[in-house]
PDB file of C-alpha atoms in Angstrom:
ATOM      1  CA  MET M 611       0.000   0.000   0.000  1.00 32.00           C
ATOM      2  CA  SER M 612       2.971   2.315  -0.327  1.00 33.00           C
ATOM      3  CA  PHE M 613       1.361   3.805  -3.444  1.00 34.00           C
ATOM      4  CA  LEU M 614      -1.161   5.516  -1.147  1.00 36.00           C
ATOM      5  CA  PHE M 615       1.524   7.774   0.196  1.00 35.00           C
ATOM      6  CA  SER M 616       3.424   8.594  -2.988  1.00 38.00           C
ATOM      7  CA  SER M 617       3.779  12.295  -3.715  1.00 39.00           C
ATOM      8  CA  LYS M 618       1.258  12.192  -6.565  1.00 45.00           C
ATOM      9  CA  ASN M 619      -1.493  10.945  -4.191  1.00 43.00           C
ATOM     10  CA  LEU M 620      -0.882  13.108  -1.135  1.00 40.00           C
ATOM     11  CA  LYS M 621      -3.500  15.660  -2.157  1.00 50.00           C
ATOM     12  CA  THR M 622      -6.309  13.169  -2.720  1.00 48.00           C
ATOM     13  CA  PHE M 623      -5.804  10.574  -0.005  1.00 49.00           C
ATOM     14  CA  LYS M 624      -6.971  12.256   3.200  1.00 54.00           C
ATOM     15  CA  PRO M 625      -5.921  11.122   6.656  1.00 55.00           C
ATOM     16  CA  LYS M 626      -8.577   9.234   8.557  1.00 56.00           C
ATOM     17  CA  LYS M 627     -10.779  11.416  10.726  1.00 63.00           C
ATOM     18  CA  ASN M 628     -10.195  10.094  14.208  1.00 67.00           C
ATOM     19  CA  ILE M 629     -12.775   9.820  16.929  1.00 69.00           C
ATOM     20  CA  PRO M 630     -11.103  10.404  20.315  1.00 69.00           C
ATOM     21  CA  GLU M 631     -10.794   7.188  22.343  1.00 76.00           C
ATOM     22  CA  GLY M 632     -12.873   7.263  25.494  1.00 71.00           C
ATOM     23  CA  SER M 633     -15.369   9.760  24.036  1.00 72.00           C
ATOM     24  CA  HIS M 634     -19.058   9.056  23.640  1.00 69.00           C
ATOM     25  CA  GLN M 635     -18.578   9.080  19.855  1.00 71.00           C
ATOM     26  CA  TYR M 636     -15.921   6.391  20.282  1.00 73.00           C
ATOM     27  CA  SER M 637     -18.341   4.087  22.119  1.00 72.00           C
ATOM     28  CA  LEU M 638     -20.927   4.646  19.377  1.00 72.00           C
ATOM     29  CA  LYS M 639     -18.272   3.831  16.760  1.00 70.00           C
ATOM     30  CA  GLN M 640     -17.498   0.582  18.598  1.00 73.00           C
ATOM     31  CA  TYR M 641     -21.218  -0.239  18.507  1.00 69.00           C
ATOM     32  CA  VAL M 642     -21.289   0.475  14.747  1.00 68.00           C
ATOM     33  CA  ASP M 643     -18.304  -1.822  14.216  1.00 68.00           C
ATOM     34  CA  SER M 644     -19.848  -4.619  16.265  1.00 66.00           C
ATOM     35  CA  THR M 645     -23.214  -4.555  14.483  1.00 65.00           C
ATOM     36  CA  LEU M 646     -22.103  -3.855  10.914  1.00 60.00           C
ATOM     37  CA  GLY M 647     -20.570  -7.276  10.373  1.00 62.00           C
ATOM     38  CA  SER M 648     -23.481  -9.070  12.004  1.00 62.00           C
ATOM     39  CA  GLY M 649     -25.288  -9.661   8.714  1.00 69.00           C
ATOM     40  CA  ASN M 650     -28.335  -7.845  10.061  1.00 74.00           C
ATOM     41  CA  LEU M 651     -28.469  -4.487   8.280  1.00 75.00           C
ATOM     42  CA  ARG M 652     -31.506  -3.336  10.279  1.00 81.00           C
ATOM     43  CA  LEU M 653     -29.565  -3.859  13.501  1.00 77.00           C
ATOM     44  CA  ALA M 654     -26.514  -2.104  12.084  1.00 75.00           C
ATOM     45  CA  VAL M 655     -28.398   1.116  11.262  1.00 80.00           C
ATOM     46  CA  ARG M 656     -30.946   1.145  14.095  1.00 85.00           C
ATOM     47  CA  LEU M 657     -30.521   3.954  16.614  1.00 90.00           C
ATOM     48  CA  PRO M 658     -29.315   2.379  19.858  1.00 87.00           C
ATOM     49  CA  GLU M 659     -31.751   2.817  22.721  1.00 89.00           C
ATOM     50  CA  GLY M 660     -31.184   6.030  24.659  1.00 90.00           C
ATOM     51  CA  GLU M 661     -28.824   7.538  22.061  1.00 87.00           C
ATOM     52  CA  ASP M 662     -29.178  10.917  20.386  1.00 90.00           C
ATOM     53  CA  LEU M 663     -30.159  10.667  16.714  1.00 93.00           C
ATOM     54  CA  ASN M 664     -27.845  13.521  15.672  1.00 93.00           C
ATOM     55  CA  GLU M 665     -24.891  11.910  17.437  1.00 89.00           C
ATOM     56  CA  TRP M 666     -25.657   8.544  15.841  1.00 88.00           C
ATOM     57  CA  VAL M 667     -25.901  10.019  12.336  1.00 91.00           C
ATOM     58  CA  ALA M 668     -22.692  12.047  12.832  1.00 90.00           C
ATOM     59  CA  VAL M 669     -20.701   8.982  13.932  1.00 86.00           C
ATOM     60  CA  ASN M 670     -21.971   7.027  10.925  1.00 86.00           C
ATOM     61  CA  VAL M 671     -21.206   9.894   8.511  1.00 91.00           C
ATOM     62  CA  VAL M 672     -17.611  10.072   9.777  1.00 89.00           C
ATOM     63  CA  ASP M 673     -17.281   6.290   9.504  1.00 85.00           C
ATOM     64  CA  PHE M 674     -18.690   6.322   5.962  1.00 88.00           C
ATOM     65  CA  PHE M 675     -16.244   9.087   4.998  1.00 92.00           C
ATOM     66  CA  ASN M 676     -13.323   7.091   6.396  1.00 88.00           C
ATOM     67  CA  GLN M 677     -14.409   3.905   4.616  1.00 86.00           C
ATOM     68  CA  THR M 678     -14.921   5.732   1.303  1.00 90.00           C
ATOM     69  CA  ASN M 679     -11.579   7.471   1.704  1.00 90.00           C
ATOM     70  CA  MET M 680      -9.783   4.158   2.243  1.00 88.00           C
ATOM     71  CA  LEU M 681     -11.576   2.551  -0.686  1.00 89.00           C
ATOM     72  CA  TYR M 682     -10.643   5.412  -2.996  1.00 90.00           C
ATOM     73  CA  GLY M 683      -7.061   5.193  -1.755  1.00 89.00           C
ATOM     74  CA  THR M 684      -6.860   1.646  -3.108  1.00 90.00           C
ATOM     75  CA  ILE M 685      -7.590   2.741  -6.691  1.00 90.00           C
ATOM     76  CA  THR M 686      -5.528   5.930  -6.923  1.00 90.00           C
ATOM     77  CA  GLU M 687      -2.668   4.216  -8.745  1.00 89.00           C
ATOM     78  CA  PHE M 688      -5.100   3.081 -11.449  1.00 92.00           C
ATOM     79  CA  CYS M 689      -7.175   6.235 -11.752  1.00 92.00           C
ATOM     80  CA  THR M 690      -4.602   8.828 -12.788  1.00 93.00           C
ATOM     81  CA  GLN M 691      -5.039  12.165 -14.579  1.00 93.00           C
ATOM     82  CA  GLU M 692      -4.291  10.352 -17.825  1.00 94.00           C
ATOM     83  CA  GLU M 693      -6.419   7.241 -17.252  1.00 94.00           C
ATOM     84  CA  CYS M 694      -9.385   9.069 -15.726  1.00 95.00           C
ATOM     85  CA  SER M 695      -9.355  12.429 -17.472  1.00 95.00           C
ATOM     86  CA  VAL M 696     -13.050  13.000 -16.684  1.00 95.00           C
ATOM     87  CA  MET M 697     -15.144  12.208 -13.611  1.00 96.00           C
ATOM     88  CA  SER M 698     -17.975  10.169 -15.064  1.00 95.00           C
ATOM     89  CA  ALA M 699     -20.624   7.564 -14.412  1.00 94.00           C
ATOM     90  CA  GLY M 700     -20.433   5.752 -17.722  1.00 91.00           C
ATOM     91  CA  PRO M 701     -20.420   7.387 -21.128  1.00 91.00           C
ATOM     92  CA  LYS M 702     -23.608   9.435 -20.628  1.00 94.00           C
ATOM     93  CA  PHE M 703     -22.898  11.230 -17.338  1.00 96.00           C
ATOM     94  CA  THR M 704     -19.984  13.450 -16.354  1.00 96.00           C
ATOM     95  CA  TYR M 705     -19.441  15.340 -13.127  1.00 96.00           C
ATOM     96  CA  GLU M 706     -18.119  18.877 -12.818  1.00 97.00           C
ATOM     97  CA  TRP M 707     -17.000  20.339  -9.493  1.00 97.00           C
ATOM     98  CA  ALA M 708     -18.727  23.280  -7.829  1.00 97.00           C
ATOM     99  CA  ASP M 709     -19.062  23.853  -4.108  1.00 95.00           C
ATOM    100  CA  GLY M 710     -21.162  27.009  -4.398  1.00 93.00           C
ATOM    101  CA  VAL M 711     -18.658  29.009  -2.336  1.00 93.00           C
ATOM    102  CA  LYS M 712     -15.105  28.833  -3.686  1.00 93.00           C
ATOM    103  CA  VAL M 713     -16.090  27.353  -7.042  1.00 95.00           C
ATOM    104  CA  LYS M 714     -19.450  28.700  -8.174  1.00 95.00           C
ATOM    105  CA  LYS M 715     -19.299  27.851 -11.872  1.00 96.00           C
ATOM    106  CA  PRO M 716     -19.006  24.073 -12.450  1.00 96.00           C
ATOM    107  CA  LEU M 717     -15.408  23.156 -13.265  1.00 96.00           C
ATOM    108  CA  LYS M 718     -14.440  20.384 -15.675  1.00 95.00           C
ATOM    109  CA  CYS M 719     -11.721  18.301 -14.075  1.00 96.00           C
ATOM    110  CA  SER M 720     -10.227  14.837 -14.044  1.00 96.00           C
ATOM    111  CA  ALA M 721     -11.547  12.160 -11.709  1.00 95.00           C
ATOM    112  CA  PRO M 722      -8.550  12.488  -9.335  1.00 95.00           C
ATOM    113  CA  GLU M 723      -8.995  16.272  -9.211  1.00 96.00           C
ATOM    114  CA  TYR M 724     -12.731  15.876  -8.623  1.00 96.00           C
ATOM    115  CA  MET M 725     -12.100  13.414  -5.797  1.00 94.00           C
ATOM    116  CA  ASP M 726      -9.546  15.759  -4.244  1.00 94.00           C
ATOM    117  CA  TYR M 727     -12.043  18.639  -4.333  1.00 95.00           C
ATOM    118  CA  LEU M 728     -14.782  16.389  -2.937  1.00 95.00           C
ATOM    119  CA  MET M 729     -12.784  14.787  -0.138  1.00 94.00           C
ATOM    120  CA  THR M 730     -11.289  18.143   0.873  1.00 93.00           C
ATOM    121  CA  TRP M 731     -14.769  19.689   0.966  1.00 95.00           C
ATOM    122  CA  ILE M 732     -16.181  16.814   3.042  1.00 95.00           C
ATOM    123  CA  GLN M 733     -13.225  16.948   5.444  1.00 93.00           C
ATOM    124  CA  ALA M 734     -13.832  20.687   5.931  1.00 94.00           C
ATOM    125  CA  GLN M 735     -17.506  19.991   6.739  1.00 94.00           C
ATOM    126  CA  LEU M 736     -16.580  17.272   9.237  1.00 94.00           C
ATOM    127  CA  ASP M 737     -13.967  19.516  10.876  1.00 93.00           C
ATOM    128  CA  ASP M 738     -16.428  22.411  11.236  1.00 94.00           C
ATOM    129  CA  GLU M 739     -17.455  22.358  14.904  1.00 92.00           C
ATOM    130  CA  GLY M 740     -20.546  24.381  13.985  1.00 93.00           C
ATOM    131  CA  LEU M 741     -21.772  21.534  11.770  1.00 93.00           C
ATOM    132  CA  PHE M 742     -20.275  18.466  13.470  1.00 91.00           C
ATOM    133  CA  PRO M 743     -19.624  19.259  17.134  1.00 91.00           C
ATOM    134  CA  SER M 744     -17.152  16.816  18.642  1.00 83.00           C
ATOM    135  CA  LYS M 745     -17.230  17.970  22.261  1.00 82.00           C
ATOM    136  CA  LEU M 746     -19.681  16.375  24.672  1.00 76.00           C
ATOM    137  CA  GLY M 747     -22.633  18.616  25.481  1.00 81.00           C
ATOM    138  CA  VAL M 748     -22.219  20.914  22.474  1.00 88.00           C
ATOM    139  CA  PRO M 749     -25.563  20.877  20.650  1.00 93.00           C
ATOM    140  CA  PHE M 750     -25.894  20.040  16.983  1.00 94.00           C
ATOM    141  CA  PRO M 751     -27.260  22.794  14.733  1.00 95.00           C
ATOM    142  CA  LYS M 752     -31.048  22.827  14.418  1.00 94.00           C
ATOM    143  CA  ASN M 753     -30.788  22.023  10.695  1.00 94.00           C
ATOM    144  CA  PHE M 754     -28.351  19.101  11.148  1.00 94.00           C
ATOM    145  CA  LEU M 755     -30.884  16.531   9.926  1.00 92.00           C
TER     146      LEU M 755
END
């Protein structure tokens, strides 16, 4: 897996977002890990009794981001600027990047560039304490869900 850390991939492959050990989010993450492999998808996504829905969704969003990030990291050596010159979903659909803030007009870019924009944007959302509070007792925004 050394290709994940080559200089050409450093921009796209993002470090895993860590949940502090001993925190409430950490115990929820352990619950997610224990139920996900159970074969019972309903159990894996069900809100544990007594848990806050916002907290549960936030932990699962972070976990999904980390899993997606690792999965993408495994294909970066195959999906280069040259091999994947366009971000597409088959021959009929292409994706252009726009975040509505820094990039308002959709930007044509390669798949690796698109993924870098996307993963950087997601990481910024997850790191924003106003959107994803990580400290115990800090309320989630009213429009979180």
